[in-house]
Amino acid sequence: MSDIGPDLERTSRRFELAPGALDRLFERHRRKQRNRKIGAGLLAFAIAGAGTWGVVTTLRESGGGRQPAASPPPASADADSYGLIAGVYATTLGENDPVVAANGMAGTYTMRLKPNGVMHLRLPPGFQREGEAPTGINFRLSGNQFTTNAFVNLTCADIEPGVYRWELTRYRLTLTPLVDECEVRAALFGSQPWRRGP
């Protein structure tokens, strides 16, 4: 037993640290941890920046066409109106209207209004200027006003969107033209009430 003590003392002398070496060891460890945290923060910042750049680029590319992209309804009292007006409607135009007769518009039209401000139109076979189901149509509600860019591709090119006053009863949507220089669009939306489907 007495032989072990001097051996331990000799061994411990071999592992003595120089003065301040332990403090430098701990400081080096703290610096490593701090550098790792800074590196992780910079990496997260770079990833977030790349993601933002990708989203902005995608939005710019999708907005390059003539038709505005549909945007979600505003988070206001009008948002309730989008849900209220959403649905499928139909109307039939007859030859007795001079604008309808002159433009070959007679027939039954179907309109689907979606809660996100997108409109889908189905046209009768005789009136195919915009194609059987025109695309890129939006509508916007503001109070009792209904604004749409329908027929912006051909028939109403270079004409501002039409503005209508809208009134909805249980099975009927009435659109009264307020401002619309496109007579074809005004005849379609404003000459007859739209019947609401199931």
CSV table of C-alpha atoms in Angstrom, one decimal:
chain,number,residue,atom,x,y,z
A,1,MET,CA,0.0,0.0,0.0
A,2,SER,CA,2.8,2.4,0.9
A,3,ASP,CA,4.4,1.9,-2.6
A,4,ILE,CA,1.3,3.2,-4.4
A,5,GLY,CA,1.4,6.7,-3.0
A,6,PRO,CA,4.8,7.7,-4.4
A,7,ASP,CA,3.8,6.1,-7.8
A,8,LEU,CA,0.6,8.2,-8.0
A,9,GLU,CA,2.5,11.3,-7.1
A,10,ARG,CA,5.0,10.7,-9.8
A,11,THR,CA,2.3,9.9,-12.4
A,12,SER,CA,0.3,13.1,-11.5
A,13,ARG,CA,3.3,15.3,-12.1
A,14,ARG,CA,3.5,14.0,-15.7
A,15,PHE,CA,0.0,15.5,-16.4
A,16,GLU,CA,0.4,18.9,-14.8
A,17,LEU,CA,-0.9,21.7,-17.0
A,18,ALA,CA,1.0,24.9,-17.6
A,19,PRO,CA,-0.4,27.9,-15.7
A,20,GLY,CA,-3.6,29.3,-17.5
A,21,ALA,CA,-3.8,26.2,-19.8
A,22,LEU,CA,-7.1,25.1,-18.3
A,23,ASP,CA,-8.6,28.6,-18.8
A,24,ARG,CA,-7.4,28.6,-22.4
A,25,LEU,CA,-9.0,25.2,-23.0
A,26,PHE,CA,-12.4,26.3,-21.7
A,27,GLU,CA,-12.2,29.6,-23.7
A,28,ARG,CA,-11.4,27.6,-26.9
A,29,HIS,CA,-14.4,25.4,-26.2
A,30,ARG,CA,-16.7,28.4,-25.7
A,31,ARG,CA,-15.4,30.0,-28.9
A,32,LYS,CA,-16.1,26.8,-30.8
A,33,GLN,CA,-19.7,26.7,-29.5
A,34,ARG,CA,-20.2,30.4,-30.4
A,35,ASN,CA,-18.9,29.9,-33.9
A,36,ARG,CA,-21.2,26.9,-34.4
A,37,LYS,CA,-24.2,29.0,-33.4
A,38,ILE,CA,-23.2,31.9,-35.7
A,39,GLY,CA,-22.7,29.4,-38.6
A,40,ALA,CA,-26.1,27.8,-38.0
A,41,GLY,CA,-27.8,31.3,-37.9
A,42,LEU,CA,-26.1,32.3,-41.1
A,43,LEU,CA,-27.1,29.1,-42.8
A,44,ALA,CA,-30.8,29.6,-41.7
A,45,PHE,CA,-30.7,33.2,-43.0
A,46,ALA,CA,-29.3,32.0,-46.3
A,47,ILE,CA,-32.0,29.3,-46.7
A,48,ALA,CA,-34.7,31.8,-45.8
A,49,GLY,CA,-33.3,34.3,-48.3
A,50,ALA,CA,-33.2,31.7,-51.1
A,51,GLY,CA,-36.8,30.7,-50.3
A,52,THR,CA,-38.0,34.3,-50.5
A,53,TRP,CA,-36.1,34.8,-53.8
A,54,GLY,CA,-37.8,31.7,-55.2
A,55,VAL,CA,-41.3,32.8,-54.2
A,56,VAL,CA,-40.7,36.4,-55.6
A,57,THR,CA,-39.4,34.9,-58.9
A,58,THR,CA,-42.3,32.6,-59.3
A,59,LEU,CA,-44.8,35.4,-58.6
A,60,ARG,CA,-43.2,37.6,-61.1
A,61,GLU,CA,-43.2,34.9,-63.8
A,62,SER,CA,-46.8,34.0,-63.2
A,63,GLY,CA,-47.9,37.7,-63.4
A,64,GLY,CA,-46.3,38.3,-66.8
A,65,GLY,CA,-49.5,37.6,-68.8
A,66,ARG,CA,-52.2,40.1,-69.7
A,67,GLN,CA,-54.7,38.8,-67.2
A,68,PRO,CA,-54.3,39.6,-63.5
A,69,ALA,CA,-53.9,36.6,-61.2
A,70,ALA,CA,-56.8,35.9,-58.9
A,71,SER,CA,-56.2,37.1,-55.4
A,72,PRO,CA,-57.9,35.9,-52.3
A,73,PRO,CA,-60.8,38.0,-51.1
A,74,PRO,CA,-59.8,40.8,-48.7
A,75,ALA,CA,-60.0,40.0,-45.0
A,76,SER,CA,-62.9,42.4,-44.4
A,77,ALA,CA,-66.6,42.6,-44.5
A,78,ASP,CA,-66.4,42.0,-48.2
A,79,ALA,CA,-64.9,38.5,-47.6
A,80,ASP,CA,-68.3,37.4,-46.4
A,81,SER,CA,-69.8,38.6,-49.6
A,82,TYR,CA,-67.5,36.3,-51.7
A,83,GLY,CA,-68.8,33.3,-49.8
A,84,LEU,CA,-72.4,34.5,-50.2
A,85,ILE,CA,-72.2,35.1,-53.9
A,86,ALA,CA,-70.1,31.9,-54.7
A,87,GLY,CA,-72.1,29.4,-56.7
A,88,VAL,CA,-73.2,28.4,-60.2
A,89,TYR,CA,-75.6,30.7,-62.2
A,90,ALA,CA,-77.2,30.5,-65.6
A,91,THR,CA,-78.8,33.0,-67.9
A,92,THR,CA,-80.3,32.9,-71.4
A,93,LEU,CA,-80.0,35.7,-73.9
A,94,GLY,CA,-82.5,36.0,-76.7
A,95,GLU,CA,-82.3,37.6,-80.2
A,96,ASN,CA,-84.7,40.4,-79.2
A,97,ASP,CA,-81.7,42.4,-77.7
A,98,PRO,CA,-80.0,44.3,-80.6
A,99,VAL,CA,-76.5,43.8,-79.1
A,100,VAL,CA,-77.1,40.1,-78.6
A,101,ALA,CA,-78.4,39.7,-82.2
A,102,ALA,CA,-75.6,41.8,-83.7
A,103,ASN,CA,-72.9,39.7,-81.9
A,104,GLY,CA,-74.4,36.3,-82.3
A,105,MET,CA,-74.7,36.0,-78.5
A,106,ALA,CA,-78.1,34.2,-78.2
A,107,GLY,CA,-78.1,31.1,-76.0
A,108,THR,CA,-77.6,29.9,-72.5
A,109,TYR,CA,-74.5,31.0,-70.5
A,110,THR,CA,-73.3,29.3,-67.3
A,111,MET,CA,-71.2,31.2,-64.7
A,112,ARG,CA,-69.4,29.8,-61.7
A,113,LEU,CA,-68.2,32.3,-59.1
A,114,LYS,CA,-65.6,30.9,-56.7
A,115,PRO,CA,-64.9,32.3,-53.2
A,116,ASN,CA,-61.4,33.3,-54.2
A,117,GLY,CA,-62.5,35.8,-56.8
A,118,VAL,CA,-62.2,33.5,-59.9
A,119,MET,CA,-65.0,33.2,-62.4
A,120,HIS,CA,-65.5,30.4,-64.9
A,121,LEU,CA,-67.8,31.0,-67.9
A,122,ARG,CA,-69.3,28.5,-70.2
A,123,LEU,CA,-70.5,30.0,-73.5
A,124,PRO,CA,-73.2,28.7,-75.9
A,125,PRO,CA,-71.9,27.1,-79.2
A,126,GLY,CA,-72.9,30.1,-81.3
A,127,PHE,CA,-70.7,32.6,-79.4
A,128,GLN,CA,-67.1,31.3,-79.3
A,129,ARG,CA,-65.0,34.5,-79.7
A,130,GLU,CA,-63.2,33.8,-76.4
A,131,GLY,CA,-63.3,30.0,-76.7
A,132,GLU,CA,-65.8,27.7,-75.3
A,133,ALA,CA,-64.7,28.4,-71.7
A,134,PRO,CA,-62.8,31.6,-71.4
A,135,THR,CA,-59.9,31.6,-68.9
A,136,GLY,CA,-58.2,34.1,-66.7
A,137,ILE,CA,-61.5,35.8,-65.6
A,138,ASN,CA,-61.6,37.4,-62.2
A,139,PHE,CA,-64.2,39.3,-60.2
A,140,ARG,CA,-63.9,41.7,-57.3
A,141,LEU,CA,-66.5,42.7,-54.8
A,142,SER,CA,-66.5,46.0,-53.0
A,143,GLY,CA,-69.6,46.7,-51.0
A,144,ASN,CA,-72.5,46.4,-53.6
A,145,GLN,CA,-70.1,46.7,-56.6
A,146,PHE,CA,-69.1,43.8,-58.7
A,147,THR,CA,-66.0,44.3,-61.0
A,148,THR,CA,-64.9,41.8,-63.7
A,149,ASN,CA,-62.3,41.6,-66.4
A,150,ALA,CA,-64.4,39.1,-68.5
A,151,PHE,CA,-63.7,39.0,-72.2
A,152,VAL,CA,-60.4,40.9,-71.8
A,153,ASN,CA,-58.6,38.6,-74.2
A,154,LEU,CA,-60.4,39.4,-77.5
A,155,THR,CA,-63.9,41.0,-77.4
A,156,CYS,CA,-63.1,43.6,-74.8
A,157,ALA,CA,-59.3,44.0,-75.4
A,158,ASP,CA,-57.9,47.4,-74.2
A,159,ILE,CA,-61.1,48.2,-72.3
A,160,GLU,CA,-61.2,48.7,-68.5
A,161,PRO,CA,-63.0,46.1,-66.4
A,162,GLY,CA,-66.8,46.4,-66.1
A,163,VAL,CA,-68.3,47.6,-62.9
A,164,TYR,CA,-71.8,46.5,-61.8
A,165,ARG,CA,-74.1,46.9,-58.9
A,166,TRP,CA,-75.0,43.4,-57.6
A,167,GLU,CA,-78.0,42.2,-55.7
A,168,LEU,CA,-78.6,38.6,-54.7
A,169,THR,CA,-81.9,37.1,-53.7
A,170,ARG,CA,-82.3,33.4,-52.9
A,171,TYR,CA,-82.2,32.1,-56.5
A,172,ARG,CA,-81.4,35.2,-58.5
A,173,LEU,CA,-78.3,37.4,-59.1
A,174,THR,CA,-78.9,40.7,-60.7
A,175,LEU,CA,-76.0,42.7,-62.1
A,176,THR,CA,-76.8,46.3,-63.1
A,177,PRO,CA,-74.1,48.0,-65.3
A,178,LEU,CA,-72.6,51.1,-63.7
A,179,VAL,CA,-69.5,51.5,-65.9
A,180,ASP,CA,-68.7,49.2,-68.8
A,181,GLU,CA,-67.6,50.4,-72.2
A,182,CYS,CA,-67.7,46.8,-73.6
A,183,GLU,CA,-71.2,46.4,-74.9
A,184,VAL,CA,-70.9,42.6,-75.3
A,185,ARG,CA,-69.9,42.2,-71.6
A,186,ALA,CA,-72.6,44.6,-70.5
A,187,ALA,CA,-75.2,42.7,-72.5
A,188,LEU,CA,-74.1,39.4,-71.0
A,189,PHE,CA,-73.9,40.4,-67.4
A,190,GLY,CA,-76.5,43.1,-67.2
A,191,SER,CA,-79.4,42.4,-69.6
A,192,GLN,CA,-80.9,39.4,-67.8
A,193,PRO,CA,-80.8,38.2,-64.2
A,194,TRP,CA,-78.8,35.1,-63.5
A,195,ARG,CA,-80.6,32.1,-62.0
A,196,ARG,CA,-78.7,30.3,-59.2
A,197,GLY,CA,-78.2,26.6,-59.7
A,198,PRO,CA,-78.0,23.8,-57.0
